[in-house]
């Protein structure tokens, strides 16, 4: 399995000279299974550039796994070329809602007055799936989706192939008002997703100083994400979903703090950056 | 607990709520097994959760026996949590709680199921109202 990050900014795209190193596009990660199947995690603004990159390849089947439907995870969709290609079989996967279908929830954005084209009218062959409670399979990769603590229906994804696992929790506040270190793992949101993962891509939106005034907003502090990764026993931590108000220098300081909190032991936290590629083999 | 070593998110969120309110809350999983009650519930039940631990429905029903307000024994399947789980609806009733020492306490209980999806009950929560100390 190969991964490439096309967007790792949180909440709002933040392009400009101060965010060049980490990038300003919102959440979007390209995955390729060993069999070549294309899986995309989230449809943030990074999806636009991925669509351009795919133009020469002309993929016939695309699986888009949405963690949730906040705009920063969806707004690239209308500018993703393959969505408008009638030869493409497009599978949307996302968190279930007790009242509204995934298609109708996506259509709230992809329809007038917010967007000129309705999702029902796009030329590609689109199918909409509520993620199942049980593990499912795409192109040889086993995928587990489980609800996690954020604002509104949200899932994290655990993608495994050939014994290697990527955990993706871009928007996650694992505890509100408690202390993660005092909790049994089974009582921690998303533990089943992150447990023993080779790579964990996790929300790291706030500094420890910022978090107290943002409790309940659905995101993690640096201390949260490091503690969470340690409890889950992950081998490698990628700090993801950077706050749009944090420039590159601020992200460097957050990374320094994460490394300090991580301490000794295997692996070292790293910043997710646009263009970063890695393999899980 | 689920097969993945983690409780379902609605139970996690309800426990987190329980830890941050002074309202007595009592939480069971999809099998009726007691998985948590908070400090305020400890006052009503007379035992700390860490001492009681996880108990099956039969165990906790026996540990805290119940009577209706007329003093007749209240069968386990008539208690609000059992009704909430079985009938997938909120349930409320006043009752008398008897602890292991035989002490009697009049409380009101409201229970409701926790649904992860429209067709999936993952547990239930009971709210206690201690009529003997209530204003």
Short mmCIF file of N, CA, C and O in Angstrom, two decimals, chain B:
data_model
loop_
_atom_site.label_atom_id
_atom_site.label_comp_id
_atom_site.label_asym_id
_atom_site.label_seq_id
_atom_site.Cartn_x
_atom_site.Cartn_y
_atom_site.Cartn_z
N UNK B 1 -18.10 -5.32 25.63
CA UNK B 1 -17.17 -4.62 24.75
C UNK B 1 -17.24 -5.24 23.35
O UNK B 1 -17.53 -6.41 23.21
N UNK B 2 -16.97 -4.45 22.34
CA UNK B 2 -17.06 -4.96 20.98
C UNK B 2 -15.89 -5.90 20.69
O UNK B 2 -14.95 -6.02 21.46
N UNK B 3 -15.96 -6.53 19.53
CA UNK B 3 -14.91 -7.47 19.15
C UNK B 3 -13.58 -6.76 18.90
O UNK B 3 -12.53 -7.38 18.88
N UNK B 4 -13.63 -5.45 18.75
CA UNK B 4 -12.39 -4.73 18.45
C UNK B 4 -11.73 -4.15 19.69
O UNK B 4 -10.86 -3.29 19.59
N UNK B 5 -12.17 -4.59 20.85
CA UNK B 5 -11.52 -4.14 22.08
C UNK B 5 -11.90 -2.75 22.52
O UNK B 5 -11.20 -2.14 23.31
N UNK B 6 -13.00 -2.25 21.99
CA UNK B 6 -13.43 -0.91 22.35
C UNK B 6 -14.93 -0.88 22.51
O UNK B 6 -15.66 -1.53 21.77
N UNK B 7 -15.43 -0.12 23.48
CA UNK B 7 -16.86 0.05 23.62
C UNK B 7 -17.40 0.88 22.45
O UNK B 7 -16.69 1.72 21.90
N UNK B 8 -18.66 0.71 22.09
CA UNK B 8 -19.26 1.55 21.05
C UNK B 8 -19.23 3.03 21.47
O UNK B 8 -19.33 3.35 22.65
N UNK B 9 -19.10 3.89 20.48
CA UNK B 9 -18.94 5.32 20.77
C UNK B 9 -20.07 5.90 21.64
O UNK B 9 -19.79 6.70 22.54
N UNK B 10 -21.35 5.53 21.42
CA UNK B 10 -22.38 6.10 22.30
C UNK B 10 -22.14 5.79 23.78
O UNK B 10 -22.43 6.63 24.65
N UNK B 11 -21.62 4.60 24.08
CA UNK B 11 -21.30 4.29 25.48
C UNK B 11 -20.13 5.14 25.97
O UNK B 11 -20.14 5.64 27.10
N UNK B 12 -19.13 5.30 25.13
CA UNK B 12 -17.98 6.13 25.52
C UNK B 12 -18.43 7.56 25.80
O UNK B 12 -18.05 8.17 26.81
N UNK B 13 -19.25 8.10 24.91
CA UNK B 13 -19.69 9.49 25.08
C UNK B 13 -20.58 9.62 26.32
O UNK B 13 -20.51 10.62 27.05
N UNK B 14 -21.41 8.61 26.57
CA UNK B 14 -22.29 8.67 27.74
C UNK B 14 -21.48 8.56 29.03
O UNK B 14 -21.76 9.25 30.02
N UNK B 15 -20.46 7.75 29.03
CA UNK B 15 -19.60 7.67 30.22
C UNK B 15 -18.89 9.01 30.45
O UNK B 15 -18.76 9.46 31.59
N UNK B 16 -18.45 9.61 29.37
CA UNK B 16 -17.77 10.91 29.51
C UNK B 16 -18.73 11.95 30.07
O UNK B 16 -18.37 12.75 30.94
N UNK B 17 -19.97 11.91 29.58
CA UNK B 17 -20.98 12.81 30.15
C UNK B 17 -21.18 12.50 31.64
O UNK B 17 -21.21 13.43 32.47
N UNK B 18 -21.30 11.22 31.95
CA UNK B 18 -21.53 10.83 33.35
C UNK B 18 -20.44 11.34 34.27
O UNK B 18 -20.70 11.73 35.42
N UNK B 19 -19.22 11.35 33.75
CA UNK B 19 -18.09 11.80 34.58
C UNK B 19 -18.11 13.31 34.82
O UNK B 19 -17.34 13.81 35.64
N UNK B 20 -18.94 14.01 34.08
CA UNK B 20 -18.92 15.46 34.16
C UNK B 20 -20.24 16.08 34.60
O UNK B 20 -20.45 17.28 34.44
N UNK B 21 -21.14 15.24 35.13
CA UNK B 21 -22.40 15.77 35.66
C UNK B 21 -22.62 15.23 37.07
O UNK B 21 -22.07 14.18 37.45
N UNK B 22 -23.42 15.96 37.84
CA UNK B 22 -23.75 15.53 39.20
C UNK B 22 -25.06 14.75 39.22
O UNK B 22 -25.58 14.42 40.28
N UNK B 23 -25.59 14.46 38.04
CA UNK B 23 -26.79 13.63 37.93
C UNK B 23 -26.40 12.16 38.00
O UNK B 23 -25.49 11.75 37.28
N UNK B 24 -27.04 11.37 38.83
CA UNK B 24 -26.66 9.95 38.90
C UNK B 24 -26.99 9.22 37.60
O UNK B 24 -28.13 9.23 37.14
N UNK B 25 -25.97 8.60 36.99
CA UNK B 25 -26.15 7.87 35.74
C UNK B 25 -25.59 6.46 35.88
O UNK B 25 -24.53 6.26 36.47
N UNK B 26 -26.31 5.51 35.31
CA UNK B 26 -26.01 4.08 35.41
C UNK B 26 -26.05 3.52 34.00
O UNK B 26 -27.05 3.65 33.30
N UNK B 27 -24.94 2.90 33.56
CA UNK B 27 -24.78 2.58 32.15
C UNK B 27 -24.62 1.07 31.96
O UNK B 27 -23.79 0.44 32.63
N UNK B 28 -25.40 0.52 31.03
CA UNK B 28 -25.25 -0.91 30.70
C UNK B 28 -24.97 -1.07 29.21
O UNK B 28 -25.32 -0.20 28.41
N UNK B 29 -24.34 -2.19 28.85
CA UNK B 29 -24.03 -2.42 27.44
C UNK B 29 -25.17 -3.16 26.75
O UNK B 29 -26.25 -3.36 27.34
N UNK B 30 -24.94 -3.61 25.54
CA UNK B 30 -26.01 -4.22 24.73
C UNK B 30 -26.56 -5.50 25.35
O UNK B 30 -27.66 -5.92 25.03
N UNK B 31 -25.78 -6.12 26.24
CA UNK B 31 -26.23 -7.34 26.91
C UNK B 31 -26.81 -7.08 28.29
O UNK B 31 -27.09 -8.03 29.04
N UNK B 32 -26.94 -5.81 28.63
CA UNK B 32 -27.46 -5.47 29.94
C UNK B 32 -26.41 -5.50 31.04
O UNK B 32 -26.71 -5.33 32.21
N UNK B 33 -25.17 -5.73 30.65
CA UNK B 33 -24.08 -5.79 31.63
C UNK B 33 -23.74 -4.37 32.11
O UNK B 33 -23.58 -3.46 31.29
N UNK B 34 -23.68 -4.23 33.42
CA UNK B 34 -23.28 -2.94 33.99
C UNK B 34 -21.84 -2.65 33.58
O UNK B 34 -20.94 -3.45 33.83
N UNK B 35 -21.65 -1.48 32.95
CA UNK B 35 -20.28 -1.12 32.55
C UNK B 35 -19.78 0.13 33.27
O UNK B 35 -18.58 0.40 33.28
N UNK B 36 -20.69 0.89 33.87
CA UNK B 36 -20.23 2.07 34.60
C UNK B 36 -21.39 2.73 35.34
O UNK B 36 -22.52 2.69 34.88
N UNK B 37 -21.10 3.30 36.51
CA UNK B 37 -21.97 4.35 37.06
C UNK B 37 -21.09 5.40 37.70
O UNK B 37 -19.94 5.14 38.08
N UNK B 38 -21.63 6.61 37.77
CA UNK B 38 -20.79 7.74 38.17
C UNK B 38 -20.85 7.98 39.68
O UNK B 38 -21.54 7.27 40.43
N UNK B 39 -20.10 8.98 40.12
CA UNK B 39 -20.00 9.25 41.56
C UNK B 39 -21.36 9.57 42.16
O UNK B 39 -21.65 9.17 43.29
N UNK B 40 -22.17 10.32 41.43
CA UNK B 40 -23.49 10.68 41.96
C UNK B 40 -24.35 9.42 42.15
O UNK B 40 -25.12 9.31 43.11
N UNK B 41 -24.21 8.46 41.25
CA UNK B 41 -24.94 7.20 41.40
C UNK B 41 -24.39 6.37 42.55
O UNK B 41 -25.13 5.60 43.17
N UNK B 42 -23.10 6.52 42.81
CA UNK B 42 -22.51 5.79 43.94
C UNK B 42 -23.20 6.17 45.25
O UNK B 42 -23.38 5.32 46.13
N UNK B 43 -23.59 7.44 45.36
CA UNK B 43 -24.28 7.89 46.58
C UNK B 43 -25.61 7.16 46.72
O UNK B 43 -25.99 6.70 47.81
N UNK B 44 -26.32 7.02 45.62
CA UNK B 44 -27.63 6.36 45.65
C UNK B 44 -27.47 4.86 45.89
O UNK B 44 -28.23 4.25 46.66
N UNK B 45 -26.48 4.26 45.26
CA UNK B 45 -26.33 2.80 45.31
C UNK B 45 -25.54 2.33 46.53
O UNK B 45 -25.56 1.14 46.87
N UNK B 46 -24.82 3.25 47.15
CA UNK B 46 -24.11 2.91 48.38
C UNK B 46 -22.82 2.16 48.18
O UNK B 46 -22.23 1.66 49.14
N UNK B 47 -22.36 2.07 46.95
CA UNK B 47 -21.13 1.34 46.64
C UNK B 47 -20.39 2.07 45.54
O UNK B 47 -21.01 2.51 44.56
N UNK B 48 -19.09 2.18 45.66
CA UNK B 48 -18.30 2.77 44.58
C UNK B 48 -18.26 1.82 43.39
O UNK B 48 -18.27 0.58 43.56
N UNK B 49 -18.19 2.38 42.20
CA UNK B 49 -18.18 1.52 41.02
C UNK B 49 -16.96 0.61 41.01
O UNK B 49 -17.04 -0.56 40.63
N UNK B 50 -15.82 1.14 41.43
CA UNK B 50 -14.61 0.31 41.40
C UNK B 50 -14.75 -0.89 42.33
O UNK B 50 -14.07 -1.90 42.13
N UNK B 51 -15.60 -0.78 43.32
CA UNK B 51 -15.83 -1.92 44.21
C UNK B 51 -16.86 -2.89 43.62
O UNK B 51 -16.72 -4.11 43.75
N UNK B 52 -17.88 -2.35 42.99
CA UNK B 52 -18.91 -3.21 42.39
C UNK B 52 -18.39 -3.90 41.14
O UNK B 52 -18.56 -5.10 40.94
N UNK B 53 -17.74 -3.11 40.26
CA UNK B 53 -17.21 -3.66 39.02
C UNK B 53 -18.30 -4.00 38.03
O UNK B 53 -19.49 -3.74 38.26
N UNK B 54 -17.90 -4.59 36.94
CA UNK B 54 -18.84 -4.97 35.90
C UNK B 54 -19.68 -6.15 36.37
O UNK B 54 -19.16 -7.13 36.90
N UNK B 55 -21.01 -6.03 36.20
CA UNK B 55 -21.93 -7.08 36.68
C UNK B 55 -22.93 -7.40 35.58
O UNK B 55 -23.38 -6.51 34.85
N UNK B 56 -23.30 -8.67 35.49
CA UNK B 56 -24.36 -9.04 34.56
C UNK B 56 -25.69 -8.47 35.05
O UNK B 56 -25.82 -8.07 36.21
N UNK B 57 -26.68 -8.49 34.17
CA UNK B 57 -28.00 -7.95 34.54
C UNK B 57 -28.56 -8.70 35.75
O UNK B 57 -29.16 -8.09 36.65
N UNK B 58 -28.36 -10.02 35.76
CA UNK B 58 -28.85 -10.81 36.89
C UNK B 58 -28.13 -10.40 38.18
O UNK B 58 -28.74 -10.29 39.26
N UNK B 59 -26.84 -10.18 38.06
CA UNK B 59 -26.05 -9.83 39.24
C UNK B 59 -26.43 -8.47 39.81
O UNK B 59 -26.62 -8.32 41.02
N UNK B 60 -26.53 -7.46 38.93
CA UNK B 60 -26.84 -6.14 39.50
C UNK B 60 -28.30 -6.04 39.94
O UNK B 60 -28.62 -5.31 40.89
N UNK B 61 -29.19 -6.81 39.28
CA UNK B 61 -30.59 -6.80 39.74
C UNK B 61 -30.72 -7.43 41.12
O UNK B 61 -31.56 -7.02 41.93
N UNK B 62 -29.88 -8.43 41.38
CA UNK B 62 -29.91 -9.08 42.69
C UNK B 62 -29.23 -8.21 43.75
O UNK B 62 -29.68 -8.13 44.90
N UNK B 63 -28.16 -7.56 43.33
CA UNK B 63 -27.40 -6.75 44.29
C UNK B 63 -28.23 -5.56 44.77
O UNK B 63 -28.16 -5.17 45.93
N UNK B 64 -28.94 -4.96 43.83
CA UNK B 64 -29.81 -3.84 44.19
C UNK B 64 -31.26 -4.25 43.86
O UNK B 64 -31.79 -3.94 42.80
N UNK B 65 -31.86 -4.98 44.78
CA UNK B 65 -33.23 -5.43 44.58
C UNK B 65 -34.17 -4.22 44.58
O UNK B 65 -33.82 -3.15 45.08
N UNK B 66 -35.35 -4.42 44.02
CA UNK B 66 -36.27 -3.28 43.90
C UNK B 66 -37.69 -3.71 44.25
O UNK B 66 -38.09 -4.86 44.06
N UNK B 67 -38.45 -2.75 44.78
CA UNK B 67 -39.88 -2.94 45.04
C UNK B 67 -40.63 -1.79 44.38
O UNK B 67 -40.07 -0.71 44.16
N UNK B 68 -41.90 -2.02 44.10
CA UNK B 68 -42.70 -0.89 43.64
C UNK B 68 -43.05 -0.02 44.86
O UNK B 68 -42.72 -0.36 46.00
N UNK B 69 -43.71 1.08 44.61
CA UNK B 69 -43.93 2.04 45.71
C UNK B 69 -44.89 1.47 46.77
O UNK B 69 -44.99 2.01 47.87
N UNK B 70 -45.59 0.38 46.43
CA UNK B 70 -46.46 -0.26 47.42
C UNK B 70 -45.74 -1.35 48.21
O UNK B 70 -46.36 -2.04 49.03
N UNK B 71 -44.45 -1.54 47.90
CA UNK B 71 -43.67 -2.52 48.64
C UNK B 71 -43.69 -3.92 48.06
O UNK B 71 -43.20 -4.86 48.68
N UNK B 72 -44.24 -4.09 46.87
CA UNK B 72 -44.24 -5.40 46.21
C UNK B 72 -42.93 -5.57 45.43
O UNK B 72 -42.47 -4.61 44.80
N UNK B 73 -42.37 -6.77 45.44
CA UNK B 73 -41.14 -7.00 44.68
C UNK B 73 -41.32 -6.62 43.21
O UNK B 73 -42.36 -6.92 42.60
N UNK B 74 -40.31 -5.96 42.66
CA UNK B 74 -40.36 -5.54 41.26
C UNK B 74 -39.50 -6.49 40.44
O UNK B 74 -38.28 -6.53 40.61
N UNK B 75 -40.12 -7.31 39.57
CA UNK B 75 -39.33 -8.25 38.77
C UNK B 75 -38.30 -7.51 37.92
O UNK B 75 -38.53 -6.36 37.50
N UNK B 76 -37.19 -8.19 37.66
CA UNK B 76 -36.10 -7.56 36.90
C UNK B 76 -36.58 -7.05 35.55
O UNK B 76 -36.16 -5.99 35.09
N UNK B 77 -37.49 -7.80 34.90
CA UNK B 77 -37.91 -7.38 33.56
C UNK B 77 -38.89 -6.21 33.57
O UNK B 77 -39.29 -5.73 32.52
N UNK B 78 -39.30 -5.76 34.75
CA UNK B 78 -40.19 -4.60 34.84
C UNK B 78 -39.42 -3.33 35.20
O UNK B 78 -40.00 -2.25 35.27
N UNK B 79 -38.13 -3.48 35.46
CA UNK B 79 -37.35 -2.30 35.83
C UNK B 79 -37.07 -1.47 34.58
O UNK B 79 -36.97 -2.00 33.46
N UNK B 80 -36.99 -0.16 34.73
CA UNK B 80 -36.90 0.72 33.55
C UNK B 80 -35.77 0.36 32.58
O UNK B 80 -35.97 0.42 31.36
N UNK B 81 -34.60 -0.04 33.08
CA UNK B 81 -33.52 -0.37 32.15
C UNK B 81 -33.87 -1.58 31.30
O UNK B 81 -33.59 -1.60 30.10
N UNK B 82 -34.49 -2.56 31.92
CA UNK B 82 -34.87 -3.75 31.16
C UNK B 82 -35.92 -3.42 30.10
O UNK B 82 -35.85 -3.90 28.97
N UNK B 83 -36.85 -2.57 30.48
CA UNK B 83 -37.89 -2.16 29.51
C UNK B 83 -37.25 -1.37 28.36
O UNK B 83 -37.56 -1.59 27.19
N UNK B 84 -36.34 -0.46 28.71
CA UNK B 84 -35.69 0.35 27.68
C UNK B 84 -34.94 -0.52 26.68
O UNK B 84 -34.99 -0.30 25.47
N UNK B 85 -34.25 -1.54 27.20
CA UNK B 85 -33.49 -2.42 26.32
C UNK B 85 -34.40 -3.31 25.47
O UNK B 85 -34.22 -3.44 24.27
N UNK B 86 -35.38 -3.90 26.14
CA UNK B 86 -36.22 -4.89 25.46
C UNK B 86 -37.18 -4.23 24.47
O UNK B 86 -37.39 -4.74 23.37
N UNK B 87 -37.76 -3.10 24.88
CA UNK B 87 -38.79 -2.48 24.05
C UNK B 87 -38.25 -1.30 23.26
O UNK B 87 -38.98 -0.65 22.52
N UNK B 88 -36.95 -0.99 23.43
CA UNK B 88 -36.30 0.09 22.68
C UNK B 88 -37.06 1.40 22.78
O UNK B 88 -37.34 2.06 21.80
N UNK B 89 -37.40 1.75 24.04
CA UNK B 89 -38.11 3.00 24.28
C UNK B 89 -37.76 3.52 25.66
O UNK B 89 -37.33 2.74 26.54
N UNK B 90 -37.94 4.81 25.92
CA UNK B 90 -37.71 5.32 27.27
C UNK B 90 -38.72 4.73 28.23
O UNK B 90 -39.84 4.37 27.86
N UNK B 91 -38.29 4.60 29.47
CA UNK B 91 -39.17 4.04 30.49
C UNK B 91 -38.90 4.76 31.81
O UNK B 91 -37.76 5.09 32.12
N UNK B 92 -39.97 4.98 32.58
CA UNK B 92 -39.82 5.72 33.83
C UNK B 92 -40.72 5.12 34.89
O UNK B 92 -41.83 4.72 34.60
N UNK B 93 -40.23 5.06 36.12
CA UNK B 93 -41.11 4.66 37.21
C UNK B 93 -40.45 5.00 38.55
O UNK B 93 -39.23 4.97 38.69
N UNK B 94 -41.27 5.31 39.55
CA UNK B 94 -40.75 5.40 40.91
C UNK B 94 -40.58 4.00 41.47
O UNK B 94 -41.33 3.09 41.09
N UNK B 95 -39.64 3.81 42.34
CA UNK B 95 -39.45 2.50 42.94
C UNK B 95 -38.64 2.62 44.23
O UNK B 95 -38.10 3.68 44.54
N UNK B 96 -38.61 1.53 44.95
CA UNK B 96 -37.82 1.49 46.19
C UNK B 96 -36.63 0.58 45.94
O UNK B 96 -36.79 -0.56 45.49
N UNK B 97 -35.46 1.10 46.21
CA UNK B 97 -34.23 0.36 46.00
C UNK B 97 -33.75 -0.21 47.34
O UNK B 97 -33.73 0.49 48.35
N UNK B 98 -33.37 -1.47 47.32
CA UNK B 98 -32.86 -2.11 48.53
C UNK B 98 -31.40 -2.48 48.30
O UNK B 98 -31.08 -3.18 47.34
N UNK B 99 -30.51 -2.01 49.18
CA UNK B 99 -29.12 -2.39 48.99
C UNK B 99 -28.81 -3.64 49.82
O UNK B 99 -29.69 -4.21 50.49
N UNK B 100 -27.57 -4.07 49.79
CA UNK B 100 -27.19 -5.33 50.42
C UNK B 100 -27.44 -5.34 51.92
O UNK B 100 -27.70 -6.39 52.52
N UNK B 101 -27.43 -4.15 52.51
CA UNK B 101 -27.63 -4.08 53.97
C UNK B 101 -29.11 -4.05 54.33
O UNK B 101 -29.47 -4.05 55.51
N UNK B 102 -29.97 -4.00 53.30
CA UNK B 102 -31.40 -3.97 53.54
C UNK B 102 -31.95 -2.56 53.63
O UNK B 102 -33.16 -2.37 53.81
N UNK B 103 -31.08 -1.57 53.49
CA UNK B 103 -31.53 -0.18 53.52
C UNK B 103 -32.44 0.09 52.33
O UNK B 103 -32.21 -0.41 51.24
N UNK B 104 -33.50 0.87 52.57
CA UNK B 104 -34.48 1.16 51.52
C UNK B 104 -34.38 2.63 51.14
O UNK B 104 -34.25 3.49 52.00
N UNK B 105 -34.45 2.87 49.86
CA UNK B 105 -34.33 4.23 49.38
C UNK B 105 -35.35 4.42 48.25
O UNK B 105 -35.36 3.65 47.29
N UNK B 106 -36.19 5.42 48.37
CA UNK B 106 -37.17 5.69 47.31
C UNK B 106 -36.52 6.55 46.23
O UNK B 106 -35.97 7.62 46.53
N UNK B 107 -36.55 6.03 45.01
CA UNK B 107 -35.97 6.79 43.90
C UNK B 107 -36.94 6.77 42.72
O UNK B 107 -37.89 5.99 42.68
N UNK B 108 -36.69 7.66 41.78
CA UNK B 108 -37.35 7.57 40.48
C UNK B 108 -36.27 7.28 39.45
O UNK B 108 -35.15 7.79 39.54
N UNK B 109 -36.62 6.44 38.51
CA UNK B 109 -35.65 6.02 37.50
C UNK B 109 -36.21 6.30 36.11
O UNK B 109 -37.36 5.94 35.81
N UNK B 110 -35.40 6.95 35.28
CA UNK B 110 -35.73 7.11 33.87
C UNK B 110 -34.63 6.43 33.07
O UNK B 110 -33.45 6.72 33.27
N UNK B 111 -35.01 5.53 32.20
CA UNK B 111 -34.01 4.82 31.38
C UNK B 111 -34.36 4.99 29.90
O UNK B 111 -35.53 5.12 29.54
N UNK B 112 -33.32 5.01 29.10
CA UNK B 112 -33.56 5.07 27.65
C UNK B 112 -32.46 4.30 26.92
O UNK B 112 -31.33 4.19 27.40
N UNK B 113 -32.82 3.73 25.76
CA UNK B 113 -31.82 2.94 25.01
C UNK B 113 -30.85 3.86 24.27
O UNK B 113 -31.20 4.99 23.92
N UNK B 114 -29.65 3.34 24.01
CA UNK B 114 -28.67 4.03 23.19
C UNK B 114 -28.56 3.30 21.87
O UNK B 114 -28.19 2.12 21.84
N UNK B 115 -28.90 3.97 20.81
CA UNK B 115 -28.86 3.37 19.49
C UNK B 115 -27.68 3.94 18.71
O UNK B 115 -27.56 5.15 18.53
N UNK B 116 -26.81 3.03 18.22
CA UNK B 116 -25.69 3.47 17.39
C UNK B 116 -26.17 3.72 15.97
O UNK B 116 -25.73 4.63 15.30
N UNK B 117 -27.05 2.86 15.53
CA UNK B 117 -27.73 3.02 14.25
C UNK B 117 -29.20 2.78 14.52
O UNK B 117 -29.57 2.32 15.60
N UNK B 118 -30.03 3.04 13.53
CA UNK B 118 -31.47 2.94 13.74
C UNK B 118 -31.87 1.55 14.23
O UNK B 118 -32.85 1.41 14.97
N UNK B 119 -31.12 0.54 13.83
CA UNK B 119 -31.52 -0.82 14.17
C UNK B 119 -30.55 -1.48 15.15
O UNK B 119 -30.53 -2.71 15.28
N UNK B 120 -29.74 -0.70 15.83
CA UNK B 120 -28.71 -1.31 16.68
C UNK B 120 -28.67 -0.66 18.07
O UNK B 120 -28.19 0.46 18.23
N UNK B 121 -29.20 -1.40 19.05
CA UNK B 121 -29.10 -0.93 20.44
C UNK B 121 -27.74 -1.37 20.99
O UNK B 121 -27.42 -2.55 20.98
N UNK B 122 -26.95 -0.43 21.44
CA UNK B 122 -25.62 -0.78 21.96
C UNK B 122 -25.57 -0.69 23.49
O UNK B 122 -24.54 -0.97 24.10
N UNK B 123 -26.68 -0.29 24.10
CA UNK B 123 -26.71 -0.20 25.55
C UNK B 123 -27.89 0.65 25.99
O UNK B 123 -28.80 0.94 25.20
N UNK B 124 -27.86 1.01 27.26
CA UNK B 124 -28.92 1.87 27.80
C UNK B 124 -28.36 2.60 29.01
O UNK B 124 -27.37 2.18 29.61
N UNK B 125 -29.03 3.70 29.33
CA UNK B 125 -28.60 4.48 30.48
C UNK B 125 -29.80 4.74 31.38
O UNK B 125 -30.92 4.94 30.89
N UNK B 126 -29.57 4.70 32.68
CA UNK B 126 -30.63 5.02 33.64
C UNK B 126 -30.20 6.27 34.42
O UNK B 126 -29.04 6.40 34.81
N UNK B 127 -31.15 7.15 34.61
CA UNK B 127 -30.95 8.33 35.44
C UNK B 127 -31.72 8.11 36.73
O UNK B 127 -32.90 7.74 36.70
N UNK B 128 -31.06 8.28 37.85
CA UNK B 128 -31.71 8.11 39.15
C UNK B 128 -32.07 9.48 39.72
O UNK B 128 -31.31 10.44 39.59
N UNK B 129 -33.20 9.52 40.37
CA UNK B 129 -33.57 10.72 41.14
C UNK B 129 -33.87 10.28 42.56
O UNK B 129 -34.79 9.51 42.79
N UNK B 130 -33.03 10.71 43.47
CA UNK B 130 -33.16 10.29 44.86
C UNK B 130 -34.24 11.12 45.54
O UNK B 130 -34.04 12.27 45.88
N UNK B 131 -35.40 10.50 45.73
CA UNK B 131 -36.55 11.25 46.26
C UNK B 131 -36.35 11.65 47.72
O UNK B 131 -37.02 12.56 48.22
N UNK B 132 -35.44 10.99 48.40
CA UNK B 132 -35.25 11.28 49.82
C UNK B 132 -34.36 12.47 50.07
O UNK B 132 -34.36 13.02 51.17
N UNK B 133 -33.59 12.86 49.07
CA UNK B 133 -32.76 14.05 49.25
C UNK B 133 -33.13 15.16 48.28
O UNK B 133 -32.61 16.25 48.34
N UNK B 134 -34.06 14.85 47.37
CA UNK B 134 -34.43 15.86 46.37
C UNK B 134 -35.11 17.03 47.01
O UNK B 134 -35.82 16.86 48.02
N UNK B 135 -34.90 18.23 46.49
CA UNK B 135 -35.54 19.41 47.08
C UNK B 135 -37.05 19.40 46.88
O UNK B 135 -37.53 18.82 45.93
#
